[in-house]
Tab-separated table of C-alpha atoms in Angstrom:
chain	number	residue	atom	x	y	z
A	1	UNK	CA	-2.941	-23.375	-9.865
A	2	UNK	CA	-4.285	-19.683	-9.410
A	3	UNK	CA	-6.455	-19.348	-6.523
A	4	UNK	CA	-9.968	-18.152	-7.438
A	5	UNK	CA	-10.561	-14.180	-6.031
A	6	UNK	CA	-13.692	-14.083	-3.569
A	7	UNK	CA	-15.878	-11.763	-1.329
A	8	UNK	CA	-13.778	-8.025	-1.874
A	9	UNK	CA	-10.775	-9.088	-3.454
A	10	UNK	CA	-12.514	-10.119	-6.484
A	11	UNK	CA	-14.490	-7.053	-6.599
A	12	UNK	CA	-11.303	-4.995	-5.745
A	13	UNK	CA	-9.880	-6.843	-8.740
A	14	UNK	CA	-12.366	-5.986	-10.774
A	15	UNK	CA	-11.724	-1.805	-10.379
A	16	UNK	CA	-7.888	-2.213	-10.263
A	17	UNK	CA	-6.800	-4.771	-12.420
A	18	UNK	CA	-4.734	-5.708	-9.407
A	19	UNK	CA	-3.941	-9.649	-8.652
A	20	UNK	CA	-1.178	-9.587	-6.304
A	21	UNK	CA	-2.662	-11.060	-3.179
A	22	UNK	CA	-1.027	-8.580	-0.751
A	23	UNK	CA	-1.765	-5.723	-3.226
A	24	UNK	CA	-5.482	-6.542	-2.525
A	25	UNK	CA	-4.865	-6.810	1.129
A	26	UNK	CA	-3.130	-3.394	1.114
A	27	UNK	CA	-6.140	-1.776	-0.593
A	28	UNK	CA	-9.242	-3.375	1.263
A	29	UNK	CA	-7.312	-1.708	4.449
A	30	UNK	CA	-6.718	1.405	2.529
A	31	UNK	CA	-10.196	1.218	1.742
A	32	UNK	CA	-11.479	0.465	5.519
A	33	UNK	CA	-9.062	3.183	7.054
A	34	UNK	CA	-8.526	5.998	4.893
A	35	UNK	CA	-11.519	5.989	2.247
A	36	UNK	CA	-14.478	4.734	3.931
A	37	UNK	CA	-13.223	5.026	8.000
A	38	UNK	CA	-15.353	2.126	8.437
A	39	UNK	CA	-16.314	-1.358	7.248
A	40	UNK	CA	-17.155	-2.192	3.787
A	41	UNK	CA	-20.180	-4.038	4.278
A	42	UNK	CA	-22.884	-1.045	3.908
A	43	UNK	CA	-21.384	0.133	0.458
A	44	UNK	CA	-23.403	-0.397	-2.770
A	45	UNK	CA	-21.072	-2.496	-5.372
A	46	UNK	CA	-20.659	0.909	-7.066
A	47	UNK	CA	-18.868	2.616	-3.922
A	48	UNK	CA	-17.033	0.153	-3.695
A	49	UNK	CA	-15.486	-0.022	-7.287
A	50	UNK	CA	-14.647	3.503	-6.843
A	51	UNK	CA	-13.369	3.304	-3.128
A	52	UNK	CA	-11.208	0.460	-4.253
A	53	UNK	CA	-9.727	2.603	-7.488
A	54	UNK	CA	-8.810	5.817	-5.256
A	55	UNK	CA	-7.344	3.348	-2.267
A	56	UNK	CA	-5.338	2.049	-5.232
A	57	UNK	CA	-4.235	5.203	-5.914
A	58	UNK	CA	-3.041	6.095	-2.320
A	59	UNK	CA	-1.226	2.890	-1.599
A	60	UNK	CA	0.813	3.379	-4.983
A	61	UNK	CA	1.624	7.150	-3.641
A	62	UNK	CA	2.337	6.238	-0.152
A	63	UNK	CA	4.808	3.310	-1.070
A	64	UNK	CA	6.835	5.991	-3.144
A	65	UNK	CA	8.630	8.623	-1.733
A	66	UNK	CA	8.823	10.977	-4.314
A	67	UNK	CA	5.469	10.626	-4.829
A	68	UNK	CA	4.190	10.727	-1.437
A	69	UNK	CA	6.234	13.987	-1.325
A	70	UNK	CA	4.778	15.812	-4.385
A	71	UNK	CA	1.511	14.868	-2.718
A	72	UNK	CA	2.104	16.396	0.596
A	73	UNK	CA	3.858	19.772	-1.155
């Protein structure tokens, strides 16, 4: 039985297309540390669709090398 999303995971969800639980949990810290440097709670729905698509995008580069690499060159 597939455990129903809530809170930001559902709305991280929503802008990735991501399910994996630890996926989310890798982005909503991505997205409290590196995008927004703070908590989450003060961003309109919209920021936070967007916040959650570019912390996608840095926890995909910063789990592979290469990519990380072509990033920092």
């Amino acid at each position: 039985m597939a455990t129903e999303l809530r809170g930001y995971a559902k709305t991280i969800s929503e802008a990735t297309g991501v399910t994996n639980a630890t996926d989310l949990a890798d982005i909503e810290d991505s997205m409290r540390h590196d995008i927004f440097h703070s908590t989450l709670d003060w961003q309109t729905r919209s920021q936070l669709m967007r916040g959650a698509r570019e912390a996608w995008n840095l926890v995909q580069i910063m789990r592979d090398p290469a990519a990380l690499a072509a990033a920092l060159a």
